[in-house]
Amino acid sequence: MKNVRLLCAAGLLAFGAVNAAAQILIGQTAGMTGSVAASVNETIGGAKLVIDAVNAQGGVHGEKIEILRMDDAFDVKRASENARVLIEEKKVVALFMSRGTPHSQAIIPWLDKYDVALIGPSTGAMVLHKPVQKNVFNVRSTYQREAEKAVQHLLTIGMTRIGVVYVTDSFGQDALEGAMAGFKKAGATPAALAPADREKPDYASIVPKLTAAKAQAVVWIGSGLAVVDGVKALRAAGSAAQVVTLSNNASSGFIKQLGEASSSVIVTQVFPNERSIGQPMVKEALSLARAKGQNELSPAALEGFASAKVLVEALRRAGPKPTRARVVAALDTIRNYDLGGLEVSYSPTDHSGIDFADLSIISDGKFKR
């Protein structure tokens, strides 16, 4: 088979080794604990490579960057409240790398009320791309493109009985639309459709739908532990179906949580293979990581790295003592900015970011082409 690469207001923390001279405050709310903590903390680590390197060289226009993190534990209401605290009370210049579709949607009213940019939300939801959200600047590609490509890949390699499991929130509905587009283009239909509650997925109901359909493959749209537990339940039921999940689960922590159940799992990707050292962005990130004693990167770390490069470029263009308005205006001037082999562009009518999607199969506890 051809492998296609596919602050809870109480928890305010300083991001990175930033000293008291830090002058540019950036805010972040994300699930640093909870079901998506593994991948969130890997994205933070990747972003930290960029921020620490910039600060070590004196910062941007002589001002160091301090990122204030608030843990929302992947809870939508907490994400919204954290955004309010960061914007209204902490007076951050911009927000950075929220995690989750409904979570990022809950932040938008605060962005629009105060005209604050959100840079690099860690979600590929189409709702953040179209219609254009004036204060949301995406870096990663869309979930719809990932899901569509995943279905097309499975059909191309001869799998005709494909089940789809989708979480019942805005993320799940968005990615499901992409998956259904993949079926439609091929004149096919899913063998089974199984909704999964976001908080308490009922595997005793989901898995029998897949096994009854004799699914050869399953596109599993969900996050973190919910997918891990689902795959384990599927294997426990005796199914050897190929499982494809989206890039929100592209982390080393996700593989570790899967353990022996990681066999025959594919994770879609929106950044180059983290082992492609000939790729300039990967080479740069790996060099900075090795300088810190880290010998490996993960797909999630590369996402954080890329988003942090966009953040730094926006601050550079905004000039000394950047304001919220100047950061938004600066982002809208970015055209064909080279992140290292991948380009990102924005304009007042397009905040889509990078258009890249590939697939990666997991084997031997690693992401592989």
PDB file of N, CA and C in Angstrom, residues 1-4 153-154 157 159 242 264 266 361 369:
ATOM      1  N   MET A   1       0.842  -1.205   0.000  1.00  0.00           N
ATOM      2  CA  MET A   1       0.000   0.000   0.000  1.00  0.00           C
ATOM      3  C   MET A   1       0.865   1.237   0.000  1.00  0.00           C
ATOM      4  N   LYS A   2       0.527   2.119  -0.865  1.00  0.00           N
ATOM      5  CA  LYS A   2       1.291   3.362  -0.930  1.00  0.00           C
ATOM      6  C   LYS A   2       0.946   4.220   0.275  1.00  0.00           C
ATOM      7  N   ASN A   3       1.964   4.643   1.002  1.00  0.00           N
ATOM      8  CA  ASN A   3       1.747   5.504   2.153  1.00  0.00           C
ATOM      9  C   ASN A   3       1.805   6.948   1.704  1.00  0.00           C
ATOM     10  N   VAL A   4       0.714   7.663   1.883  1.00  0.00           N
ATOM     11  CA  VAL A   4       0.672   9.062   1.511  1.00  0.00           C
ATOM     12  C   VAL A   4       0.701   9.869   2.788  1.00  0.00           C
ATOM     13  N   HIS A 153      -8.043   8.463  -0.497  1.00  0.00           N
ATOM     14  CA  HIS A 153      -6.915   7.538  -0.382  1.00  0.00           C
ATOM     15  C   HIS A 153      -7.404   6.116  -0.137  1.00  0.00           C
ATOM     16  N   LEU A 154      -8.334   5.961   0.788  1.00  0.00           N
ATOM     17  CA  LEU A 154      -8.832   4.623   1.119  1.00  0.00           C
ATOM     18  C   LEU A 154      -9.553   3.988  -0.074  1.00  0.00           C
ATOM     19  N   ILE A 157      -7.073   2.736  -2.769  1.00  0.00           N
ATOM     20  CA  ILE A 157      -6.357   1.479  -2.504  1.00  0.00           C
ATOM     21  C   ILE A 157      -7.305   0.288  -2.398  1.00  0.00           C
ATOM     22  N   MET A 159     -10.409  -0.036  -0.788  1.00  0.00           N
ATOM     23  CA  MET A 159     -11.288  -0.267   0.358  1.00  0.00           C
ATOM     24  C   MET A 159     -12.664   0.320   0.047  1.00  0.00           C
ATOM     25  N   GLN A 242      -8.434  -0.665   8.940  1.00  0.00           N
ATOM     26  CA  GLN A 242      -7.520   0.476   8.879  1.00  0.00           C
ATOM     27  C   GLN A 242      -8.241   1.682   9.483  1.00  0.00           C
ATOM     28  N   SER A 264      -1.736  -0.128  12.113  1.00  0.00           N
ATOM     29  CA  SER A 264      -2.734   0.154  11.080  1.00  0.00           C
ATOM     30  C   SER A 264      -3.532   1.430  11.346  1.00  0.00           C
ATOM     31  N   ILE A 266      -3.572   5.547  10.583  1.00  0.00           N
ATOM     32  CA  ILE A 266      -3.024   6.620   9.746  1.00  0.00           C
ATOM     33  C   ILE A 266      -3.483   7.950  10.329  1.00  0.00           C
ATOM     34  N   ILE A 361       1.350   7.111   7.925  1.00  0.00           N
ATOM     35  CA  ILE A 361       0.961   5.891   8.624  1.00  0.00           C
ATOM     36  C   ILE A 361       1.817   5.702   9.870  1.00  0.00           C
ATOM     37  N   ARG A 369       6.252   7.782   6.323  1.00  0.00           N
ATOM     38  CA  ARG A 369       5.662   7.963   5.003  1.00  0.00           C
ATOM     39  C   ARG A 369       5.247   6.594   4.466  1.00  0.00           C
TER      40      ARG A 369
END
